Amino acid sequence: MGSKCKSSRAYDLMMRFIFISLFAICVCIEKQTVLASDATSSGKSEKFVGHKHARRKLDDIGGDISIDCGVPAGFMYLDEKTQLSYKSDEEFIRTGVNKNISSKFMSANLQNTYATVRSFPEGNRNCYSLRPPEGKAKTYLTRASFMYGDYDDEDKLPEFDLYIGVNRWDSIKFDNASHVVIKEIIHSALMDEINVCLLNTGKGTPFISALELRHFHNATYRTQSGALVLYRRLDVGSTTTQIIRFKDDHYDRIWVPYPGFPGSASINTSFIIDSLVDSQYRLPSAVMKTAVKPMNVNDSLDFDFEIGDPTLQFYVYMHFAELESRQGNQYREFSIELNGNLWEKSVVPEYLQSKTISSTQPARGSKLNFSLCKTSNSTLPPILNAIEIYILTDTLQEPTDQDDVNAIMDIKLSYDLGKGWQGDPCSPMYYSWDGLNCSYNGYKPPKIISLNLTSEGLTGKISPSLSNLKSLENLDLSNNSLTGSIPEFLSQLPLLRVLNLDGNKLSGSVPTSLVARSQNGSLLLSIGRNPDLCLSAPCKKEKRNSVMPVVAASVSLLVILIALLVFWTYKRKRAARLNVDNSHSKKEGSLKSDNQQFTYSEIVDITNNFHRILGKGGFGTVYHGYLADGSEVAIKMLSASSSQGPKQFRTEAQLLMRVHHRNLASLVGYCNDGGNVGLVYEYMAYGNLKQYLFGIFLVNLHVCIKNTLK
């Protein structure tokens, strides 16, 4: 008997020792966990009063960006409510102006981010550029917040569109000046840079209060295609009126308190949910500790959401955790129906452990009707702890061709170009960068086909990145201060049709391949007003006696050309004088010919009421027009106030009726109707004399001189 007591006492001591050891190990592990999390802070310790385990910080998940839009440049602060660090938006955008909301909307309870806004009175599209360290092909939650607060003292609520990248995110509308609008989207980044753009739709100036980005590590919230725009995120059965976000939520999701549905009762627990292992969705324990159930154990839990738009598609995420310790044969199992169709056959919540049931296919309907019904095996009614509903939005539009993006960004940086060049270069279609035209082919990546940088103050050499714009058809770099030689690669752009380098400080020789393309008509080349530019290599020769003959020959040829021009002008004037019909009166003369005669009303129709002016002269104005068959014409109307006009007018008319040549604009017809006199010419659509004198003509003249000297 004594040996049994001793043995029992020894066993008891051993069990106590094991228990105390295990307890000490648990306490040690808990303290180490708290310290590890605490070490990630900025050198300041935190107190974890009343918590059984450490809560991770936002920077543990990486990729977080928190921007308070409208605060002064360089300003940073720690938000007292969320303990999140916010910074100014100076490094994320180059446009817009900072504004404070009206003092009448300021209050002690107002969140800091709503006290200021960044407004965008200029430009149709203004974009924030976010570059999270995780880069592309990752899942992000992006949140944009807005409160008007009569910041512009106009008391007029604006409306505008919000884009994520090149795809529409949502429209921003307000009920009143203090209405806070928050838009969230969960999306996969296609590029390393995420662009959030505000588009002016003509209904008021866009603005923004705050912009936040959070990174998801795992594959939650994934869809087959598209992105998820938040419709509802509810903390069901909440016993408070407080929203829940970080630090309770690892990903800083915002959970709105929702006490329950008609015919339901709230239940809760004081225990921590998912205390041992985080669930896949990392749901906050504060949300999962409350739930609702039907008041009657045999009733179903029914609720619905009025959507209104039957074309919208939705993804639903329901979150469950058993909060009641079941006794004996108690069992909870239920099914879920959505719009009368079985959505989930069997849900059995686990005690103090989160479980999520989500859509595999999007739901559709003007109303979402949910019904949670207990199964025949269940003794307990259904429960619901939390629910998230997202609208599926298409992200079918591809961004601009990546090679084009890389090239145009290099050009932007090398020339320090404009504040208006933000976001994607080509998309959305009607909001492309200033000076760019793009080609669009359905949802395929757009390509840059035209680049107009005239009079932009460009300096330095012609950027080699232009060679990567393979679809470029029109390039205008005129009226800048570009230096250096014309690069050979410009001739290798396969689709280039127009190249304007006029009015720069280029030097050296024009590549022979460009000259050749200009001569064969495949390229309209303008290279005038570049004093140091010569038309072929070599520009200078070392032997002095080899230069003088070329100059002398060139001068001689120019003298001959000028003499011919003077002679031809004299002959033309003489012929005109001989052929003018002097039988007409001072007020009116005859213009009868085989050409078509037009009435004045027909002239008005042809010119669209004289809408487009092509030029002006001593005798009147020249207008552009279209004949009934679609042919373009130029119409020269005689001015009633011109003293020399009638004589010159009739001289020109008589001459054109007799002289015909393929290089002269032909006379189509005339108008002589009640004092309204005009001539209808063939329209010359391929540039004016100035372009040819300073561009192509000089190229061809030099080639002519060169061949003559040979």
Coordinates of C-alpha atoms in Angstrom, one line a residue, residues 353-664:
Q353 CA -12.0 28.3 -36.9
S354 CA -12.8 30.3 -40.1
K355 CA -14.3 28.8 -43.2
T356 CA -15.0 30.6 -46.4
I357 CA -17.5 29.6 -49.1
S358 CA -17.0 31.5 -52.4
S359 CA -18.3 31.7 -55.9
T360 CA -16.8 29.6 -58.6
Q361 CA -18.9 31.4 -61.3
P362 CA -20.3 34.9 -61.1
A363 CA -23.9 35.4 -60.2
R364 CA -26.2 37.7 -62.1
G365 CA -29.5 39.5 -61.3
S366 CA -31.2 42.7 -60.4
K367 CA -31.5 41.3 -56.8
L368 CA -29.4 38.8 -54.9
N369 CA -31.6 36.6 -52.7
F370 CA -29.8 34.4 -50.2
S371 CA -31.3 31.6 -48.1
L372 CA -29.4 29.5 -45.6
C373 CA -31.4 26.4 -44.6
K374 CA -30.5 23.8 -42.0
T375 CA -30.3 20.2 -43.3
S376 CA -32.3 17.3 -42.0
N377 CA -29.3 16.1 -40.0
S378 CA -28.9 19.4 -38.2
T379 CA -30.2 20.3 -34.8
L380 CA -29.0 23.9 -34.9
P381 CA -30.0 26.7 -37.2
P382 CA -27.6 28.3 -39.8
I383 CA -25.3 31.1 -38.9
L384 CA -23.4 33.8 -40.8
N385 CA -20.4 35.7 -39.5
A386 CA -19.4 38.0 -42.5
I387 CA -20.1 38.4 -46.1
E388 CA -18.3 40.1 -49.1
I389 CA -19.9 40.9 -52.4
Y390 CA -17.9 42.1 -55.4
I391 CA -18.9 43.3 -58.8
L392 CA -17.0 41.7 -61.7
T393 CA -15.5 44.4 -64.0
D394 CA -13.9 43.6 -67.3
T395 CA -10.2 44.3 -67.8
L396 CA -10.2 43.3 -71.5
Q397 CA -8.5 46.4 -72.8
E398 CA -4.7 45.8 -73.1
P399 CA -2.3 48.6 -72.4
T400 CA -0.2 50.2 -75.1
D401 CA 2.3 47.9 -76.8
Q402 CA 5.1 47.4 -74.3
D403 CA 7.9 48.3 -76.8
D404 CA 6.1 51.5 -77.6
V405 CA 5.6 52.3 -73.9
N406 CA 9.3 51.7 -73.2
A407 CA 10.3 53.9 -76.2
I408 CA 8.0 56.8 -75.4
M409 CA 8.9 56.8 -71.7
D410 CA 12.6 57.0 -72.7
I411 CA 11.7 59.9 -75.0
K412 CA 9.7 61.6 -72.2
L413 CA 12.7 61.3 -69.8
S414 CA 15.4 62.3 -72.3
Y415 CA 13.5 65.5 -73.2
D416 CA 11.9 66.1 -69.8
L417 CA 8.5 66.2 -71.4
G418 CA 5.3 67.2 -70.1
K419 CA 3.2 67.1 -67.1
G420 CA 0.3 65.9 -69.3
W421 CA 2.1 62.6 -70.2
Q422 CA 0.7 60.4 -67.4
G423 CA -0.7 56.9 -67.3
D424 CA -0.9 54.8 -70.5
P425 CA 0.2 56.6 -73.6
C426 CA -2.8 55.5 -75.8
S427 CA -5.6 54.3 -73.6
P428 CA -8.4 55.1 -72.9
M429 CA -9.0 55.7 -76.6
Y430 CA -10.1 59.3 -76.4
Y431 CA -7.6 60.3 -73.6
S432 CA -4.3 59.6 -75.2
W433 CA -1.3 61.8 -74.5
D434 CA -1.1 65.2 -76.1
G435 CA 0.8 65.0 -79.4
L436 CA 0.2 61.2 -79.8
N437 CA -2.1 59.4 -82.2
C438 CA -2.5 55.6 -81.9
S439 CA -4.0 52.7 -83.8
Y440 CA -6.6 50.6 -82.2
N441 CA -7.6 47.0 -83.1
G442 CA -10.3 45.8 -80.7
Y443 CA -8.8 44.8 -77.3
K444 CA -5.3 44.3 -78.7
P445 CA -2.5 46.6 -77.5
P446 CA -2.7 50.0 -79.2
K447 CA 0.4 51.2 -81.1
I448 CA 1.7 54.7 -81.5
I449 CA 1.5 55.9 -85.2
S450 CA 2.0 59.6 -84.9
L451 CA 4.2 61.8 -82.7
N452 CA 4.0 65.6 -82.8
L453 CA 6.6 67.4 -80.7
T454 CA 6.7 70.6 -82.6
S455 CA 7.7 73.7 -80.6
E456 CA 8.2 71.8 -77.4
G457 CA 11.6 73.3 -76.7
L458 CA 13.5 70.1 -77.4
T459 CA 17.3 70.2 -77.1
G460 CA 20.1 67.7 -77.6
K461 CA 20.3 65.0 -80.2
I462 CA 17.4 63.1 -81.8
S463 CA 16.5 60.4 -79.4
P464 CA 17.6 56.9 -80.5
S465 CA 14.5 55.5 -78.7
L466 CA 12.5 56.8 -81.7
S467 CA 13.8 53.8 -83.6
N468 CA 11.7 51.5 -81.4
L469 CA 8.4 53.0 -82.5
K470 CA 8.1 50.6 -85.4
S471 CA 4.5 51.6 -86.3
L472 CA 5.3 55.3 -86.5
E473 CA 3.9 57.0 -89.7
N474 CA 4.2 60.7 -88.9
L475 CA 7.0 62.3 -86.9
D476 CA 7.1 66.1 -86.3
L477 CA 10.1 67.5 -84.5
S478 CA 10.0 70.9 -86.1
N479 CA 10.7 74.3 -84.4
N480 CA 12.9 73.0 -81.7
S481 CA 16.6 73.3 -80.9
L482 CA 17.8 69.8 -81.7
T483 CA 21.5 69.4 -82.6
G484 CA 23.7 66.8 -84.1
S485 CA 23.2 64.8 -87.2
I486 CA 20.1 63.2 -88.6
P487 CA 20.3 59.6 -87.6
E488 CA 20.2 56.8 -90.2
F489 CA 17.6 54.8 -88.2
L490 CA 14.9 57.3 -89.2
S491 CA 15.1 55.9 -92.7
Q492 CA 14.6 52.4 -91.3
L493 CA 11.2 53.0 -89.7
P494 CA 9.2 50.9 -92.2
L495 CA 5.9 52.9 -92.0
L496 CA 7.2 56.4 -91.7
R497 CA 5.5 58.7 -94.3
V498 CA 6.0 62.2 -93.0
L499 CA 9.2 63.5 -91.3
N500 CA 9.4 67.1 -90.4
L501 CA 12.8 68.3 -89.0
D502 CA 12.3 71.9 -90.1
G503 CA 13.6 74.8 -87.9
N504 CA 16.2 73.1 -85.7
K505 CA 20.0 73.3 -85.3
L506 CA 20.9 70.0 -87.0
S507 CA 24.2 69.6 -88.7
G508 CA 26.1 67.1 -91.0
S509 CA 24.7 65.4 -94.0
V510 CA 21.2 64.0 -94.7
P511 CA 21.3 60.2 -94.9
T512 CA 21.2 59.1 -98.5
S513 CA 18.5 56.6 -97.7
L514 CA 16.2 59.5 -96.5
V515 CA 17.0 61.4 -99.7
A516 CA 16.2 58.4 -101.8
R517 CA 12.8 57.8 -100.0
S518 CA 12.0 61.5 -100.5
Q519 CA 12.8 61.2 -104.2
N520 CA 10.7 58.1 -104.8
G521 CA 7.7 59.7 -103.1
S522 CA 7.5 57.3 -100.1
L523 CA 8.4 60.0 -97.6
L524 CA 7.5 63.7 -97.2
L525 CA 10.7 65.2 -95.9
S526 CA 11.1 68.7 -94.5
I527 CA 14.6 69.7 -93.4
G528 CA 14.6 73.5 -94.0
R529 CA 15.9 76.1 -91.6
N530 CA 18.9 74.0 -90.4
P531 CA 21.8 76.3 -91.3
D532 CA 24.5 73.7 -90.6
L533 CA 22.8 70.9 -92.4
C534 CA 24.2 69.8 -95.8
L535 CA 22.3 67.5 -98.2
S536 CA 24.9 64.8 -98.8
A537 CA 28.2 63.6 -97.5
P538 CA 30.9 64.7 -97.3
C539 CA 29.9 68.1 -96.1
K540 CA 33.4 69.5 -96.2
K541 CA 36.5 68.5 -98.2
E542 CA 40.0 69.1 -97.1
K543 CA 41.3 70.3 -100.6
R544 CA 40.4 73.9 -101.1
N545 CA 40.4 73.8 -104.9
S546 CA 37.7 71.0 -104.8
V547 CA 35.2 73.3 -103.0
M548 CA 35.3 76.4 -105.2
P549 CA 34.2 74.7 -108.5
V550 CA 31.2 73.2 -106.7
V551 CA 30.2 76.6 -105.2
A552 CA 30.8 78.4 -108.6
A553 CA 28.8 75.8 -110.4
S554 CA 26.0 76.0 -107.9
V555 CA 25.9 79.8 -108.1
S556 CA 25.9 79.6 -111.9
L557 CA 23.1 77.2 -112.0
L558 CA 21.1 79.3 -109.5
V559 CA 21.7 82.4 -111.7
I560 CA 20.4 80.5 -114.8
L561 CA 17.3 79.3 -112.9
I562 CA 16.6 82.9 -111.7
A563 CA 17.0 84.2 -115.3
L564 CA 14.6 81.5 -116.6
L565 CA 12.1 82.4 -113.9
V566 CA 12.2 86.1 -114.8
F567 CA 11.8 85.3 -118.5
W568 CA 8.9 83.0 -117.8
T569 CA 7.2 85.6 -115.6
Y570 CA 7.6 88.3 -118.4
K571 CA 6.1 85.9 -121.0
R572 CA 3.1 85.1 -118.8
K573 CA 2.3 88.7 -118.1
R574 CA 2.5 89.6 -121.8
A575 CA 0.3 86.7 -122.8
A576 CA -2.2 87.7 -120.2
R577 CA -2.3 91.3 -121.4
L578 CA -2.9 90.1 -125.0
N579 CA -5.7 87.7 -124.1
V580 CA -7.7 89.8 -121.7
D581 CA -11.1 90.7 -123.2
N582 CA -11.4 94.5 -123.0
S583 CA -14.9 94.6 -124.2
H584 CA -16.4 94.2 -120.7
S585 CA -17.7 97.2 -118.7
K586 CA -16.0 98.5 -115.6
K587 CA -18.4 96.7 -113.3
E588 CA -18.9 93.4 -115.1
G589 CA -17.3 91.4 -117.9
S590 CA -17.6 88.0 -119.6
L591 CA -16.2 84.8 -118.2
K592 CA -17.9 82.5 -120.6
S593 CA -16.0 79.3 -121.4
D594 CA -16.4 75.6 -121.6
N595 CA -15.9 75.4 -117.8
Q596 CA -18.8 74.7 -115.4
Q597 CA -20.7 77.8 -114.2
F598 CA -21.9 77.8 -110.5
T599 CA -24.5 80.0 -108.9
Y600 CA -23.7 81.8 -105.7
S601 CA -26.0 79.6 -103.6
E602 CA -24.1 76.6 -105.0
I603 CA -20.8 78.2 -103.9
V604 CA -22.2 78.6 -100.4
D605 CA -23.1 74.9 -100.3
I606 CA -19.8 73.8 -101.7
T607 CA -17.8 75.8 -99.1
N608 CA -20.1 74.9 -96.2
N609 CA -21.0 78.6 -95.9
F610 CA -17.3 79.6 -96.4
H611 CA -16.2 77.6 -93.3
R612 CA -12.6 76.9 -94.1
I613 CA -10.2 79.6 -95.3
L614 CA -7.1 78.5 -97.3
G615 CA -5.6 81.9 -97.8
K616 CA -6.0 85.6 -98.7
G617 CA -4.7 87.8 -101.6
G618 CA -5.1 91.3 -103.0
F619 CA -8.3 90.4 -104.8
G620 CA -10.0 88.3 -102.2
T621 CA -10.1 85.1 -100.0
V622 CA -9.6 81.5 -101.0
Y623 CA -11.9 78.9 -99.4
H624 CA -11.9 75.1 -99.3
G625 CA -14.9 73.1 -100.5
Y626 CA -16.3 69.8 -101.8
L627 CA -18.2 69.3 -105.1
A628 CA -21.3 67.0 -105.2
D629 CA -19.1 64.1 -106.3
G630 CA -16.8 64.5 -103.3
S631 CA -13.9 66.2 -105.2
E632 CA -12.0 68.8 -103.2
V633 CA -11.8 72.3 -104.7
A634 CA -10.3 75.7 -103.8
I635 CA -12.7 78.7 -104.5
K636 CA -11.3 82.2 -104.9
M637 CA -13.9 84.8 -104.3
L638 CA -13.5 88.4 -105.5
S639 CA -13.6 91.0 -102.8
A640 CA -16.0 93.9 -103.4
S641 CA -13.6 96.3 -101.6
S642 CA -10.6 95.4 -103.7
S643 CA -9.5 98.2 -106.2
Q644 CA -7.0 96.1 -108.1
G645 CA -9.0 92.8 -107.6
P646 CA -11.3 92.8 -110.6
K647 CA -8.5 93.4 -113.2
Q648 CA -6.2 90.8 -111.7
F649 CA -9.2 88.4 -111.3
R650 CA -10.3 88.6 -114.9
T651 CA -6.7 88.3 -116.1
E652 CA -6.1 85.1 -114.2
A653 CA -9.5 83.7 -115.3
Q654 CA -8.7 84.3 -119.0
L655 CA -5.2 82.9 -118.7
L656 CA -6.4 79.7 -117.0
M657 CA -9.0 79.2 -119.6
R658 CA -6.3 79.0 -122.2
V659 CA -3.3 77.5 -120.4
H660 CA -3.3 73.9 -119.3
H661 CA -0.4 71.9 -117.7
R662 CA -0.2 68.9 -115.4
N663 CA 1.8 71.0 -112.9
L664 CA -0.7 73.8 -112.8

